[in-house]
Short mmCIF file of C-alpha atoms in Angstrom, two decimals:
data_model
loop_
_atom_site.label_atom_id
_atom_site.label_comp_id
_atom_site.label_asym_id
_atom_site.label_seq_id
_atom_site.Cartn_x
_atom_site.Cartn_y
_atom_site.Cartn_z
CA MET A 189 -49.31 58.23 23.51
CA ASN A 190 -51.03 58.44 20.19
CA TYR A 191 -51.65 55.51 17.86
CA LYS A 192 -49.12 56.48 15.13
CA LEU A 193 -46.26 56.86 17.56
CA ARG A 194 -47.06 53.57 19.26
CA SER A 195 -47.14 51.70 15.90
CA LYS A 196 -43.76 53.18 14.89
CA LEU A 197 -42.21 52.02 18.15
CA LYS A 198 -43.64 48.50 17.72
CA SER A 199 -42.44 48.23 14.13
CA ARG A 200 -38.97 49.36 15.16
CA GLU A 201 -38.88 46.78 17.94
CA LEU A 202 -40.09 44.02 15.62
CA GLY A 203 -37.62 44.97 12.90
CA SER A 204 -34.63 44.79 15.24
CA LYS A 205 -35.37 41.17 16.24
CA GLY A 206 -34.77 39.59 12.79
CA PHE A 207 -32.58 39.86 9.70
CA THR A 208 -33.39 41.91 6.68
CA LEU A 209 -33.79 40.21 3.35
CA MET A 210 -30.55 41.78 2.13
CA GLU A 211 -28.58 40.40 5.10
CA LEU A 212 -29.95 36.92 4.46
CA ILE A 213 -29.03 37.09 0.78
CA VAL A 214 -25.46 38.16 1.62
CA VAL A 215 -25.01 35.36 4.18
CA ILE A 216 -26.43 32.72 1.83
CA SER A 217 -24.16 33.97 -0.97
CA ILE A 218 -21.07 33.72 1.24
CA ILE A 219 -22.01 30.20 2.33
CA GLY A 220 -22.56 29.22 -1.31
CA VAL A 221 -19.14 30.53 -2.39
CA LEU A 222 -17.40 28.71 0.49
CA ALA A 223 -19.24 25.47 -0.29
CA ALA A 224 -18.23 25.70 -3.96
CA LEU A 225 -14.57 26.23 -3.05
CA LEU A 226 -14.58 23.30 -0.65
CA LEU A 227 -16.28 21.03 -3.19
CA VAL A 228 -13.64 21.77 -5.84
CA ASN A 229 -10.85 21.12 -3.32
CA PHE A 230 -12.50 17.89 -2.19
CA GLN A 231 -12.81 16.66 -5.80
CA SER A 232 -9.13 17.41 -6.40
CA ALA A 233 -8.18 15.45 -3.28
CA ARG A 234 -10.19 12.46 -4.52
CA GLU A 235 -8.40 12.59 -7.89
CA ARG A 236 -4.99 12.66 -6.20
CA ALA A 237 -5.99 9.72 -3.99
CA ARG A 238 -7.05 7.66 -7.02
CA ASP A 239 -3.75 8.55 -8.73
CA ALA A 240 -1.81 7.39 -5.67
CA ALA A 241 -3.74 4.10 -5.77
CA ARG A 242 -2.90 3.70 -9.48
CA LYS A 243 0.81 4.22 -8.87
CA SER A 244 0.78 1.79 -5.94
CA ASP A 245 -1.08 -0.84 -7.98
CA LEU A 246 1.43 -0.61 -10.82
CA ARG A 247 4.35 -0.95 -8.37
CA GLN A 248 2.76 -4.11 -6.92
CA ILE A 249 2.10 -5.57 -10.37
CA LYS A 250 5.68 -4.75 -11.33
CA SER A 251 6.95 -6.67 -8.28
CA ALA A 252 4.77 -9.66 -9.15
CA LEU A 253 6.02 -9.58 -12.74
CA ARG A 254 9.59 -9.55 -11.46
CA LEU A 255 8.87 -12.63 -9.31
CA TYR A 256 7.41 -14.32 -12.38
CA TYR A 257 10.53 -13.39 -14.35
CA ASN A 258 12.77 -14.92 -11.68
CA ASP A 259 10.92 -18.24 -12.03
CA ALA A 260 10.32 -18.32 -15.82
CA GLN A 261 13.35 -16.32 -17.04
CA GLU A 262 11.01 -14.17 -19.14
CA TYR A 263 8.04 -11.87 -18.63
CA PRO A 264 4.58 -13.25 -19.45
CA LEU A 265 3.05 -12.69 -22.86
CA ASP A 266 0.40 -10.04 -23.41
CA ASN A 267 -2.74 -10.68 -25.43
CA GLY A 268 -2.44 -7.54 -27.58
CA SER A 269 -5.25 -5.83 -25.68
CA GLY A 270 -3.35 -4.80 -22.55
CA GLN A 271 -3.88 -7.97 -20.53
CA ILE A 272 -1.35 -10.41 -19.09
CA ASN A 273 -1.76 -13.75 -20.82
CA THR A 274 -1.15 -16.29 -18.00
CA CYS A 275 -4.62 -17.09 -16.65
CA GLY A 276 -7.04 -19.92 -17.25
CA ALA A 277 -6.61 -23.68 -17.19
CA GLY A 278 -3.51 -23.82 -19.40
CA ASN A 279 -2.09 -20.51 -18.18
CA ASN A 280 -2.62 -19.10 -21.67
CA SER A 281 -5.79 -17.01 -21.31
CA PRO A 282 -5.90 -13.25 -20.71
CA CYS A 283 -6.11 -12.21 -17.06
CA VAL A 284 -9.03 -9.90 -16.30
CA TRP A 285 -7.99 -6.84 -14.30
CA GLY A 286 -9.68 -6.76 -10.88
CA VAL A 287 -10.88 -10.38 -11.12
CA ASP A 288 -8.20 -12.96 -11.90
CA GLU A 289 -5.21 -13.95 -9.86
CA PHE A 290 -1.80 -13.68 -11.44
CA SER A 291 -0.27 -17.13 -11.25
CA PHE A 292 1.75 -19.60 -13.24
CA SER A 293 2.34 -23.33 -12.65
CA ASN A 294 0.51 -23.26 -9.29
CA ILE A 295 2.61 -20.33 -8.06
CA VAL A 296 0.43 -17.36 -7.14
CA TYR A 297 2.19 -14.03 -7.63
CA MET A 298 -0.85 -11.87 -6.83
CA GLY A 299 -4.16 -12.98 -5.33
CA TYR A 300 -5.85 -10.83 -7.95
CA LEU A 301 -4.68 -8.27 -10.46
CA PRO A 302 -6.00 -4.91 -9.30
CA ALA A 303 -8.16 -2.83 -11.61
CA ASP A 304 -7.99 0.93 -12.03
CA PRO A 305 -10.14 2.76 -9.42
CA VAL A 306 -12.28 4.27 -12.21
CA ASN A 307 -11.78 1.42 -14.71
CA THR A 308 -13.25 3.16 -17.74
CA PRO A 309 -11.23 4.45 -20.70
CA PRO A 310 -8.68 5.97 -20.55
CA TYR A 311 -8.37 5.04 -16.87
CA GLU A 312 -7.49 1.37 -17.31
CA TYR A 313 -4.35 -0.64 -16.74
CA ALA A 314 -2.53 -2.04 -19.75
CA TYR A 315 0.37 -4.49 -19.91
CA THR A 316 2.68 -4.79 -22.91
CA ARG A 317 5.55 -7.24 -23.22
CA LEU A 318 8.29 -5.60 -25.27
CA GLY A 319 10.65 -8.56 -25.22
CA GLN A 320 11.67 -11.50 -23.07
CA ASP A 321 13.07 -9.16 -20.46
CA GLU A 322 11.12 -5.93 -21.08
CA PHE A 323 7.58 -4.77 -20.38
CA THR A 324 5.52 -1.66 -19.69
CA LEU A 325 2.47 -1.11 -17.53
CA GLU A 326 0.41 1.89 -18.50
CA THR A 327 -2.44 3.97 -17.11
CA TYR A 328 -3.57 7.58 -17.14
CA LEU A 329 -3.62 9.90 -14.13
CA GLU A 330 -6.39 12.39 -13.39
CA ASN A 331 -4.28 15.14 -11.80
CA ALA A 332 -2.97 17.29 -14.64
CA SER A 333 -0.37 19.00 -12.44
CA ASP A 334 1.38 15.72 -11.51
CA GLU A 335 4.91 15.61 -12.96
CA ASP A 336 5.33 11.83 -12.63
CA PRO A 337 3.81 10.98 -16.04
CA ALA A 338 6.48 12.90 -17.94
CA ARG A 339 9.30 11.38 -15.86
CA SER A 340 7.85 7.88 -16.27
CA GLN A 341 7.66 8.27 -20.04
CA LEU A 342 11.25 9.51 -20.15
CA ARG A 343 12.33 6.42 -18.17
CA CYS A 344 10.16 3.78 -19.92
CA ASP A 345 9.37 5.01 -23.45
CA PRO A 346 12.37 4.89 -25.84
CA ASN A 347 10.69 7.46 -28.11
CA VAL A 348 10.82 10.13 -25.38
CA THR A 349 14.27 11.69 -25.09
CA SER A 350 13.69 14.71 -22.83
CA LEU A 351 11.16 16.15 -20.41
CA THR A 352 10.43 18.93 -22.89
CA ASP A 353 9.94 16.48 -25.74
CA ALA A 354 6.78 16.91 -27.82
CA ASP A 355 6.24 13.13 -27.67
CA ILE A 356 5.24 13.22 -23.99
CA VAL A 357 1.57 12.32 -23.69
CA PRO A 358 -0.14 14.32 -20.92
CA ARG A 359 -1.22 12.22 -17.90
CA ARG A 360 0.11 8.95 -19.38
CA TYR A 361 1.91 7.09 -16.61
CA LEU A 362 4.24 4.17 -17.32
CA THR A 363 6.03 1.59 -15.21
CA CYS A 364 8.65 -0.69 -16.69
CA GLN A 365 11.24 -3.26 -15.65
CA ASP A 366 14.30 -1.94 -13.84
#
């Protein structure tokens, strides 16, 4: 067998053992696209989980406020900056979200007031006393496709009269007294 023929056979044998550059590029591209899709889905799941935590926190705070109301016959004052005003030595200092307990006259209603999972604007909890027997708790949700913010505003905001109302603020979630 001559030298040229033998080198062609060897190069053919060597070439069939590995991948071509084009095949590697295609495989890496497919893996990259799949990874990007999974990352976006994972981020969306994390946002929905934080939103579920926000809704649960506001329900718990609402229950604690109702217990307070049963004892005091009114909801606690707010400090004008979204905090409940029943902490400190005389029960007249603002409660810090995520730090202070919610108590009054040695009765503890919550071991601590939870803070928003992100806890940076606009993702913060805010309490507003509207009257002796009315209040709202407010936060913003991350998931834009969640329909609960619009329904909560219809239920708790007197300025919102319908789900199609222009006054509905996107992602603003409210909880109020029953």
